[in-house]
Amino acid sequence: MSVLSTAWGTLLPANIPMSFHRRGISFRRILFVLTFSFVLCTLYYSHSRKTQSVVEFVPEEDVVLWPTEPPEIWVERAAQVKNAFLEAYRGYERYAFPHDELTPLSNASLASFNWWGVTAVDSLDTMLLMGLKDEYERALPMIMNSNFSLPVNTAVPFFETVIRYLGGLLSAYALSNDSRLLTKADELGTKLSPAFNTESGFPVFGVNTYEGVELGPPIGVLAEIASWQLEYSYLGKVTGKKEHVERAIAITDLLYNANLTHSGGMYPTKWDLASGNPRDLHLSVGAAADSGHEYTLKQFLLTAQTDKENLKMYIRMTTHVINNLIFISPQRQLVYVTDMSTYKLEDTRVSHRFEHLSCFFPGLLALGVKTLPLDDLESLGIDVEELTRDLLPRDREGYETLSEFSLADIHLWAAEAIAQTCYMTYADQPTGLGPEAVVMRTGGKFRTTLWMDAVRAWDRQGRQGSPPGVGDKLPWSEPPGLVSARERDRATITRDYGVRNIAYYLRPEAVESFYLLWQVTGDVRWRHRGWHVFQAIEREAKTPSGYACVDRVHMKVPIQLDLMPSYFLAETLKYLYLLFLDEDILPLDRWVFNTEAHPLPVFTWTPEEQTAYGITEEHLLSAIL
């Protein structure tokens, strides 16, 4: 029997006459009742549904054509980045050396990190990679004459000093084989060691290197207490000093054995430095947490893929993040990673804040895809059932969800989708520069959707188009003719996010991920996106003496800020340079970048070192292969 098609499907037989009457009820009234009932059901469902449900996934297609440029174009672009580094560093040399950082508007200096010349030390390995021998040689005397001391009653920040100074010295040593740099690195690492004089062994915030005492609050944050193992492990390897290695092993054990049942197996942000236990249930890969998660995978890779505990914690962390902290926006399908806090074990709140700092995370996922057999973890001795044994049922379900897919695919899709959103936060702005933080639109008429729910819906519907959030997108632009601030604010609803911190601090995280995704996928779009970012930096951040942070990136006329952080030379320009080079001068299976982009060479522990440093079978993956 044929049927009558309506806007809601096949509801009525087609042969029913339009003048149909029964007991005085007309067909028009029946249609009105059906329509009214449908509207009520729709309204009820939209208000009563769980906030993380997905009804359907709208396929997306690639909309941008990225040209394949000839190799000489990229060689020229790498040369432009090298020239930018030279201009920035020479401005620092002229106006700020031997102090820490250049103020590129006032042409003065800042004593921002210890008064030890952080820009020079942070830039050493970039100079070596770019072949800038003269600049490198001019920096060495100042570094060799430093005694790493401070005035009485002052302290240096342990975390920043390790990643910038110690990491910079060790990387420059690895690239140059200049033993003088190793001597200075060992001296600095030893002077920082009072930071470990806590009951748990977690490092405290600051160290007085003059008096040899630790200073700081009793609570530490993950990024600061768990982002030094790479540097101290390598320092112990090349100096043969047991104490450096033992500290790294002890902290890995402490983190690995922590009670993480209520945080889904993921490290929370705050930790008690006396007991060594977590102090909150705030989960994030952004500020105060980022590099603590980063070093789980990187410590495993640095030790030639033998650090079993860190590998397990990387798998647990990424699984929890993918299942719980990655969302997709309602209109443009922008995929982002955010943070959540749980209070009294029941009240969980998601901020939907997306930080520029979190843009390192897609690069980390891509690095894992390249270096790990994610679809054959058993070959590494990883028992997934063991990973979930201490977790709550709801968190164990997340592992079952991911088991429906190739884990390598999921990690790569997440990496590509989040990195694309990082790029869109740049491309959407009139300046072409990315803001420090945005907040995604949720609530009200906007559905809140977990990315994995969207992926499962896409899978159920036959995998039409690219995975959710992966397909190329066009930048958002403000409609013409808007006059008032209110009109402009309303227009941004279609952008899917609001800008919360409107400054660009010359940060590297986005281009870091572009570089790693280019290395992993060979997809030229990541090079083009990096080039767009570099062009925006040249246009908006350049000054006569260097490069400045930029405020009001969401406006057509931004404002430059009088600051050029050392990481701009150590990280941002280094990653851009490597992204544009055709030659892979730092293969990812032989070098591991610390969180300040200082490359350290992969190494193995000899049997003698394992015995001397107390590296047991429990620590080594090779013991169970």
XYZ file of C-alpha atoms in Angstrom:
625
model
C 0.000 0.000 0.000
C 1.361 3.389 -0.925
C 1.851 5.917 1.864
C 1.794 9.690 2.249
C 5.237 11.143 2.947
C 5.385 14.010 5.378
C 8.135 16.028 7.005
C 8.308 13.381 9.746
C 8.400 10.264 7.654
C 5.726 7.846 6.366
C 2.813 8.511 8.670
C -0.442 8.090 6.742
C -1.775 5.863 3.965
C -1.836 7.713 0.658
C -5.326 6.532 -0.287
C -7.044 8.248 2.657
C -9.108 11.097 1.197
C -8.179 14.583 2.344
C -11.825 15.090 3.438
C -11.549 12.110 5.752
C -14.041 12.398 8.683
C -14.680 10.098 11.596
C -16.901 10.966 14.521
C -16.728 14.584 13.465
C -12.931 14.737 13.434
C -11.443 16.121 10.220
C -8.166 15.077 8.697
C -6.913 18.634 9.256
C -7.478 18.229 12.984
C -5.662 14.910 13.010
C -2.739 16.501 11.201
C -2.772 19.394 13.697
C -2.709 16.967 16.651
C 0.130 14.997 15.101
C 2.097 18.162 14.413
C 1.488 19.530 17.899
C 2.487 16.195 19.478
C 5.653 16.075 17.427
C 6.641 19.575 18.512
C 5.999 18.720 22.182
C 8.055 15.542 21.920
C 10.882 17.414 20.248
C 10.909 20.086 22.943
C 10.741 17.483 25.694
C 13.578 15.458 24.214
C 15.806 18.489 23.689
C 15.460 19.467 27.343
C 15.574 16.017 28.902
C 18.340 14.397 26.893
C 21.664 13.768 28.521
C 23.992 16.611 27.709
C 26.508 14.327 26.058
C 24.186 12.409 23.737
C 24.391 12.429 19.979
C 21.406 12.077 17.675
C 23.219 12.114 14.379
C 26.439 13.158 12.751
C 26.390 15.436 9.737
C 29.189 14.381 7.378
C 31.815 16.973 6.533
C 34.000 17.155 3.474
C 37.338 18.746 2.800
C 36.802 22.291 1.551
C 40.368 23.567 1.189
C 42.876 22.677 -1.499
C 46.443 22.795 -0.213
C 48.904 23.132 -3.103
C 52.023 21.010 -3.296
C 54.843 23.557 -3.409
C 58.201 22.683 -5.001
C 61.006 21.915 -2.524
C 62.803 25.193 -3.183
C 59.801 27.132 -1.876
C 60.060 25.416 1.495
C 63.825 25.888 1.533
C 63.234 29.616 1.093
C 60.628 29.642 3.854
C 63.002 27.873 6.236
C 65.563 30.553 5.382
C 63.033 33.247 6.270
C 62.504 31.643 9.685
C 66.264 31.519 10.186
C 66.458 35.203 9.327
C 63.684 35.939 11.840
C 65.687 34.118 14.503
C 68.779 36.156 13.642
C 66.895 39.433 13.879
C 65.371 38.465 17.221
C 68.593 37.148 18.726
C 70.732 40.031 17.522
C 68.210 42.445 19.020
C 68.572 40.558 22.291
C 72.374 40.672 21.999
C 72.347 44.407 21.349
C 69.898 45.546 24.024
C 69.507 42.775 26.631
C 72.533 40.449 26.716
C 73.648 39.065 29.203
C 70.313 39.544 30.977
C 67.325 37.265 30.518
C 64.909 38.634 27.933
C 64.543 41.540 25.501
C 61.791 44.113 25.792
C 61.383 44.700 22.043
C 59.515 48.022 22.217
C 61.610 49.859 24.801
C 64.850 48.098 23.768
C 65.767 47.175 27.320
C 66.148 43.956 29.295
C 64.185 41.878 31.790
C 65.575 39.815 34.663
C 62.699 37.366 34.348
C 64.435 34.010 34.943
C 67.314 34.063 37.397
C 69.523 36.774 35.791
C 71.527 34.029 34.056
C 70.862 34.972 30.417
C 67.959 32.649 29.714
C 67.489 33.726 26.081
C 71.108 32.865 25.264
C 70.980 29.442 26.941
C 67.510 28.639 25.601
C 68.689 29.490 22.066
C 71.922 27.471 21.959
C 70.546 24.378 20.265
C 68.501 26.442 17.795
C 71.741 28.170 16.758
C 73.456 24.812 16.298
C 70.571 23.413 14.224
C 70.549 26.546 12.036
C 74.323 26.571 11.649
C 74.769 29.932 13.404
C 78.280 29.347 14.663
C 79.184 32.982 15.334
C 76.169 33.623 17.558
C 76.794 30.343 19.366
C 80.422 31.184 20.060
C 79.550 34.662 21.332
C 77.135 33.185 23.877
C 79.513 30.611 25.354
C 81.783 32.852 27.500
C 78.845 34.270 29.428
C 77.474 30.776 30.034
C 80.827 29.363 31.118
C 81.343 32.226 33.586
C 77.946 31.796 35.252
C 78.043 30.358 38.777
C 74.264 29.829 38.947
C 73.945 31.738 42.206
C 71.532 34.432 43.345
C 71.447 37.180 45.925
C 70.627 36.157 49.491
C 66.937 35.415 50.224
C 65.998 34.817 46.610
C 65.107 31.608 44.799
C 64.895 30.284 41.261
C 61.820 28.443 39.953
C 62.818 24.784 39.729
C 60.574 23.815 36.801
C 61.397 26.752 34.517
C 65.102 26.497 35.334
C 65.168 22.800 34.465
C 63.328 23.017 31.158
C 65.017 26.210 29.907
C 68.533 26.205 31.369
C 69.296 22.563 32.134
C 67.467 21.337 29.039
C 69.203 23.957 26.903
C 72.660 23.034 28.170
C 72.103 19.292 27.771
C 70.696 19.637 24.263
C 73.545 21.888 23.157
C 75.981 19.344 24.595
C 74.267 16.495 22.722
C 74.433 18.405 19.432
C 77.968 19.810 19.836
C 79.730 17.257 22.057
C 81.282 20.213 23.902
C 82.147 18.794 27.322
C 82.176 22.277 28.860
C 78.404 22.406 28.435
C 78.017 19.066 30.200
C 80.121 20.344 33.091
C 77.857 23.383 33.450
C 74.737 21.196 33.185
C 75.983 18.922 35.946
C 76.825 21.940 38.099
C 73.347 23.363 37.613
C 71.572 20.049 38.153
C 73.430 19.601 41.428
C 72.655 23.140 42.618
C 68.972 22.547 41.959
C 68.920 19.257 43.885
C 67.773 20.777 47.223
C 64.362 21.054 45.565
C 63.962 17.312 46.204
C 64.306 17.696 49.971
C 60.622 17.083 50.598
C 59.101 14.209 52.500
C 57.808 12.599 49.320
C 60.708 13.492 47.047
C 58.539 15.630 44.769
C 60.454 18.843 43.946
C 59.340 22.040 45.635
C 58.603 25.189 43.637
C 61.858 27.090 44.214
C 65.507 26.676 45.193
C 67.927 29.133 46.751
C 71.065 28.145 44.868
C 73.191 30.426 47.071
C 72.296 28.791 50.378
C 71.235 25.414 49.002
C 67.735 25.380 50.487
C 64.290 24.756 49.054
C 61.482 27.294 49.149
C 57.826 26.992 48.273
C 54.311 25.981 49.311
C 53.413 22.459 50.496
C 51.214 21.824 47.440
C 52.691 21.401 43.962
C 51.117 21.298 40.506
C 51.663 18.420 38.107
C 53.573 20.336 35.436
C 56.131 21.526 37.983
C 56.632 18.298 39.941
C 56.623 15.872 36.978
C 58.449 17.637 34.129
C 62.125 17.085 34.841
C 62.642 13.327 34.474
C 63.936 13.632 30.890
C 66.605 16.122 31.857
C 67.791 14.349 35.012
C 67.731 10.882 33.414
C 69.880 12.047 30.520
C 72.127 14.019 32.889
C 72.664 10.849 34.934
C 73.320 8.820 31.788
C 76.036 11.124 30.435
C 77.675 11.953 33.778
C 77.391 8.504 35.348
C 76.068 10.071 38.553
C 73.682 7.803 40.385
C 71.811 10.512 42.293
C 70.420 12.134 39.142
C 68.921 8.884 37.866
C 67.629 7.712 41.239
C 65.556 10.864 41.635
C 63.851 10.344 38.292
C 63.090 6.678 39.045
C 61.745 7.466 42.517
C 59.304 10.080 41.217
C 58.112 7.809 38.419
C 57.376 5.115 41.016
C 55.568 7.623 43.229
C 53.334 8.827 40.406
C 52.695 5.327 39.083
C 51.619 3.981 42.473
C 49.354 6.908 43.361
C 45.656 6.224 43.940
C 44.033 7.388 40.701
C 40.758 5.487 40.975
C 38.587 8.599 41.135
C 40.497 10.410 38.385
C 40.063 7.633 35.833
C 43.728 6.640 35.939
C 44.855 10.148 34.942
C 47.144 12.372 37.000
C 45.191 15.209 38.691
C 46.660 18.712 38.803
C 47.482 19.327 42.489
C 49.687 17.111 44.683
C 50.713 17.068 48.342
C 54.503 17.369 48.513
C 54.644 15.669 51.917
C 52.481 12.600 51.350
C 52.958 12.380 47.596
C 49.204 11.984 47.095
C 46.821 13.867 44.780
C 45.054 16.818 46.411
C 42.251 17.481 43.934
C 40.270 15.970 41.065
C 40.944 18.673 38.507
C 41.886 17.005 35.223
C 43.498 18.962 32.416
C 46.134 18.865 29.704
C 46.435 22.654 29.868
C 48.093 25.056 32.271
C 49.659 23.564 35.421
C 49.334 20.009 34.066
C 50.420 19.832 30.412
C 54.071 18.750 30.501
C 53.472 16.316 33.356
C 51.385 14.263 30.930
C 53.766 14.959 28.052
C 56.685 13.377 29.891
C 54.947 10.006 30.324
C 55.349 9.161 26.633
C 58.616 11.033 26.219
C 60.371 9.347 29.151
C 59.384 6.003 27.628
C 60.800 7.047 24.260
C 63.987 8.612 25.664
C 64.948 5.366 27.404
C 64.667 3.400 24.124
C 61.086 2.321 24.863
C 61.862 0.411 28.036
C 60.166 2.484 30.772
C 57.115 0.322 31.362
C 55.499 2.486 34.073
C 55.469 5.652 31.983
C 54.070 3.818 28.964
C 51.175 2.495 31.038
C 50.439 5.947 32.412
C 50.462 7.406 28.896
C 47.871 4.868 27.728
C 45.703 5.479 30.803
C 45.924 9.247 30.452
C 45.137 9.380 26.734
C 42.244 6.943 27.131
C 40.641 9.066 29.838
C 41.173 12.285 27.908
C 39.730 10.886 24.679
C 36.653 9.529 26.448
C 35.968 12.433 28.782
C 37.784 15.662 27.914
C 37.477 15.985 24.132
C 34.304 17.618 22.808
C 33.001 18.788 19.430
C 31.282 22.135 18.911
C 27.667 22.256 17.713
C 27.892 24.220 14.466
C 31.371 24.163 12.944
C 32.302 20.802 14.467
C 35.460 22.164 16.072
C 37.087 19.492 18.225
C 38.751 20.688 21.417
C 40.244 19.331 24.624
C 39.200 20.955 27.874
C 39.366 20.399 31.631
C 37.003 19.149 34.299
C 36.787 19.294 38.077
C 34.991 16.882 40.384
C 33.840 17.956 43.837
C 32.921 15.520 46.628
C 33.246 12.665 44.102
C 29.855 13.519 42.603
C 29.649 17.031 41.187
C 31.629 17.129 37.934
C 31.938 20.372 36.028
C 33.443 20.851 32.566
C 34.793 24.310 31.768
C 34.793 24.028 27.933
C 37.780 26.365 28.045
C 40.305 25.633 25.305
C 43.799 26.948 25.985
C 46.604 27.597 23.546
C 48.807 25.617 25.942
C 46.640 22.555 25.226
C 47.598 22.713 21.555
C 50.686 20.629 22.378
C 48.381 17.645 22.972
C 47.582 16.757 19.334
C 51.318 16.680 18.649
C 51.806 14.304 21.556
C 49.080 12.019 20.206
C 50.690 12.090 16.757
C 54.069 11.225 18.269
C 52.467 8.233 19.975
C 50.909 7.098 16.706
C 54.318 7.173 15.023
C 56.288 5.452 17.773
C 53.899 2.989 19.450
C 52.083 -0.137 18.169
C 48.780 1.188 19.503
C 46.790 -1.612 17.880
C 49.080 -4.280 19.308
C 49.890 -3.123 22.837
C 50.197 -6.755 23.867
C 53.447 -6.875 21.895
C 54.800 -4.353 24.418
C 53.581 -6.441 27.323
C 50.644 -4.127 28.074
C 47.629 -5.913 29.564
C 44.605 -3.644 29.129
C 42.678 -5.532 31.793
C 45.460 -4.757 34.247
C 45.344 -1.055 33.283
C 41.675 -0.884 34.253
C 41.717 -3.014 37.393
C 41.655 -0.080 39.836
C 39.190 2.032 37.833
C 35.498 2.667 38.425
C 33.028 0.860 36.133
C 32.218 4.031 34.175
C 35.889 4.505 33.350
C 36.391 0.864 32.398
C 33.552 1.314 29.904
C 35.689 3.867 28.099
C 38.230 1.178 27.270
C 35.439 -0.973 25.862
C 34.308 1.939 23.710
C 37.756 2.424 22.235
C 38.103 -1.314 21.612
C 35.469 -0.921 18.859
C 38.006 1.036 16.793
C 41.636 1.010 15.773
C 43.342 2.834 18.641
C 45.903 4.255 16.222
C 43.096 5.691 14.105
C 41.372 7.230 17.116
C 44.591 8.867 18.326
C 45.423 10.226 14.880
C 41.889 11.503 14.228
C 41.878 13.250 17.586
C 45.291 14.753 16.854
C 44.244 16.057 13.440
C 40.907 17.385 14.662
C 42.258 19.234 17.719
C 45.217 20.624 15.772
C 42.813 21.914 13.159
C 40.868 23.748 15.860
C 44.137 25.221 17.107
C 44.742 26.505 13.604
C 41.201 27.853 13.261
C 41.634 29.961 16.407
C 44.463 31.646 14.483
C 42.783 31.838 11.080
C 39.504 33.166 12.530
C 41.181 36.314 13.910
C 41.791 39.443 11.786
C 45.449 39.314 12.843
C 45.906 35.644 11.990
C 47.268 35.066 15.519
C 45.761 32.672 18.042
C 44.417 33.932 21.391
C 45.649 32.516 24.675
C 42.252 31.000 25.544
C 38.751 30.609 24.147
C 35.550 29.215 25.634
C 33.367 27.033 23.452
C 29.634 27.614 23.081
C 27.611 25.120 25.130
C 24.305 25.032 26.945
C 20.997 26.582 26.000
C 20.234 25.746 22.406
C 23.753 24.376 21.894
C 24.176 20.660 22.416
C 27.189 19.472 24.431
C 28.696 16.524 22.595
C 31.646 14.359 23.496
C 33.826 13.764 20.466
C 33.770 9.981 20.928
C 29.968 10.051 20.853
C 30.190 11.854 17.508
C 32.732 9.314 16.261
C 30.466 6.417 17.215
C 27.510 8.073 15.466
C 29.645 8.634 12.356
C 30.669 4.983 12.481
C 27.064 3.768 12.844
C 25.972 5.889 9.886
C 28.464 4.277 7.542
C 31.502 6.536 7.984
C 30.408 9.069 5.398
C 32.992 11.793 4.863
C 35.883 12.507 7.201
C 35.787 11.557 10.896
C 34.140 14.248 13.061
C 36.197 17.421 13.103
C 38.931 16.106 10.809
C 37.752 17.489 7.466
C 39.172 20.862 6.416
C 37.232 23.954 7.406
C 37.110 27.520 6.198
C 38.022 30.307 8.616
C 35.200 32.262 10.220
C 34.885 35.907 9.269
C 32.751 38.658 10.735
C 29.789 39.619 8.533
C 30.183 43.039 6.895
C 28.261 46.103 8.027
C 28.207 45.427 11.767
C 28.472 48.617 13.803
C 27.803 48.045 17.486
C 29.685 45.764 19.853
C 26.420 43.954 20.534
C 25.986 43.141 16.858
C 29.513 41.840 16.639
C 29.048 39.732 19.757
C 25.896 38.164 18.355
C 27.665 37.400 15.099
C 30.333 35.385 16.914
C 27.714 32.822 17.904
C 28.281 31.202 14.518
C 32.005 30.966 15.300
C 31.221 28.477 18.109
C 33.487 30.117 20.688
C 34.180 33.329 22.512
C 37.678 34.726 22.976
C 38.547 34.987 26.665
C 42.244 35.902 26.705
C 42.833 38.123 23.692
C 46.649 38.056 23.634
C 49.117 35.978 21.630
C 52.281 35.402 23.644
C 54.439 34.108 20.755
C 53.624 30.601 21.956
C 54.868 27.435 20.186
C 52.259 24.764 20.975
C 50.249 25.016 17.748
C 53.241 24.962 15.396
C 54.792 22.192 17.505
C 51.777 20.020 16.695
C 51.848 21.069 13.025
C 55.478 19.941 12.847
C 54.775 16.580 14.466
C 51.691 15.960 12.311
C 53.711 16.780 9.201
C 56.346 14.281 10.311
C 53.744 11.599 11.020
C 51.309 12.053 8.122
C 53.285 13.814 5.396
C 50.150 15.919 4.798
C 51.215 19.258 3.336
C 48.327 21.110 4.997
C 50.329 21.252 8.223
C 53.207 23.016 6.500
C 50.842 25.529 4.922
C 49.181 26.201 8.248
C 52.568 26.775 9.840
C 53.454 29.168 7.037
C 50.254 31.138 7.629
C 51.141 31.445 11.312
C 54.666 32.601 10.517
C 53.349 35.231 8.080
C 51.020 36.553 10.775
C 53.917 36.740 13.250
C 55.975 38.686 10.709
C 53.097 41.044 10.001
C 51.838 41.711 13.540
C 54.639 40.904 15.999
C 57.795 42.200 14.349
C 59.562 45.261 15.788
C 62.797 47.010 14.777
C 64.720 45.012 17.401
C 62.857 41.709 17.605
C 59.340 40.317 18.021
C 56.670 41.305 20.526
C 53.743 39.541 22.101
C 50.485 40.854 20.649
C 47.352 41.926 22.500
C 43.831 42.226 21.032
C 44.409 39.626 18.344
C 40.657 39.586 17.721
C 40.749 43.207 16.538
C 41.847 44.613 13.183
C 44.271 46.946 14.958
C 46.122 44.925 17.643
C 48.552 46.243 20.253
C 52.117 45.026 20.683
C 53.330 44.148 24.186
C 56.855 44.888 25.384
C 57.982 41.269 25.824
C 59.868 38.677 23.766
C 59.919 35.391 25.767
C 62.974 33.176 25.426
C 60.774 30.274 24.279
C 60.002 32.176 21.069
C 63.570 31.469 19.946
C 63.878 28.101 21.679
C 60.556 26.656 20.525
C 58.365 28.655 18.155
C 61.008 29.509 15.570
C 62.730 26.122 15.972
C 59.551 24.159 15.218
C 58.740 26.416 12.258
C 62.250 25.963 10.901
C 62.052 22.173 11.237
C 58.557 22.186 9.690
C 59.820 23.892 6.534
C 63.061 21.929 6.158
C 62.915 19.080 3.662
C 65.698 17.268 5.490
C 64.732 15.460 8.685
C 67.667 16.499 10.858
C 66.129 15.240 14.126
C 64.458 11.852 13.437
C 61.738 11.195 16.005
C 63.000 7.673 16.668
C 66.410 9.026 17.690
C 65.628 12.318 19.421
C 63.065 13.373 22.028
C 62.133 17.025 22.595
C 61.762 18.220 26.145
C 58.853 20.548 26.863
C 61.003 23.560 25.883
C 61.813 21.968 22.483
C 65.348 20.972 23.478
C 66.151 17.696 21.667
C 67.817 14.929 23.702
C 69.164 11.722 22.131
C 67.529 8.361 22.812
C 69.686 6.113 25.005
C 69.628 2.671 26.629
C 70.654 1.609 30.125
C 73.484 -0.911 30.171
C 73.177 -3.923 32.508
C 75.796 -2.310 34.739
C 73.803 0.936 34.914
C 70.616 -0.955 35.696
C 72.312 -2.569 38.672
C 74.010 0.624 39.852
C 70.900 2.808 39.588
C 68.404 0.310 40.973
C 66.512 -0.069 37.695
C 64.635 -3.296 38.336
C 62.578 -5.601 36.140
C 59.472 -3.800 37.359
C 60.685 -0.664 35.574
C 61.796 -2.238 32.327
C 59.533 -3.247 29.489
C 62.206 -5.528 28.053
C 61.965 -7.729 31.152
C 58.544 -9.021 30.116
C 59.100 -9.404 26.384
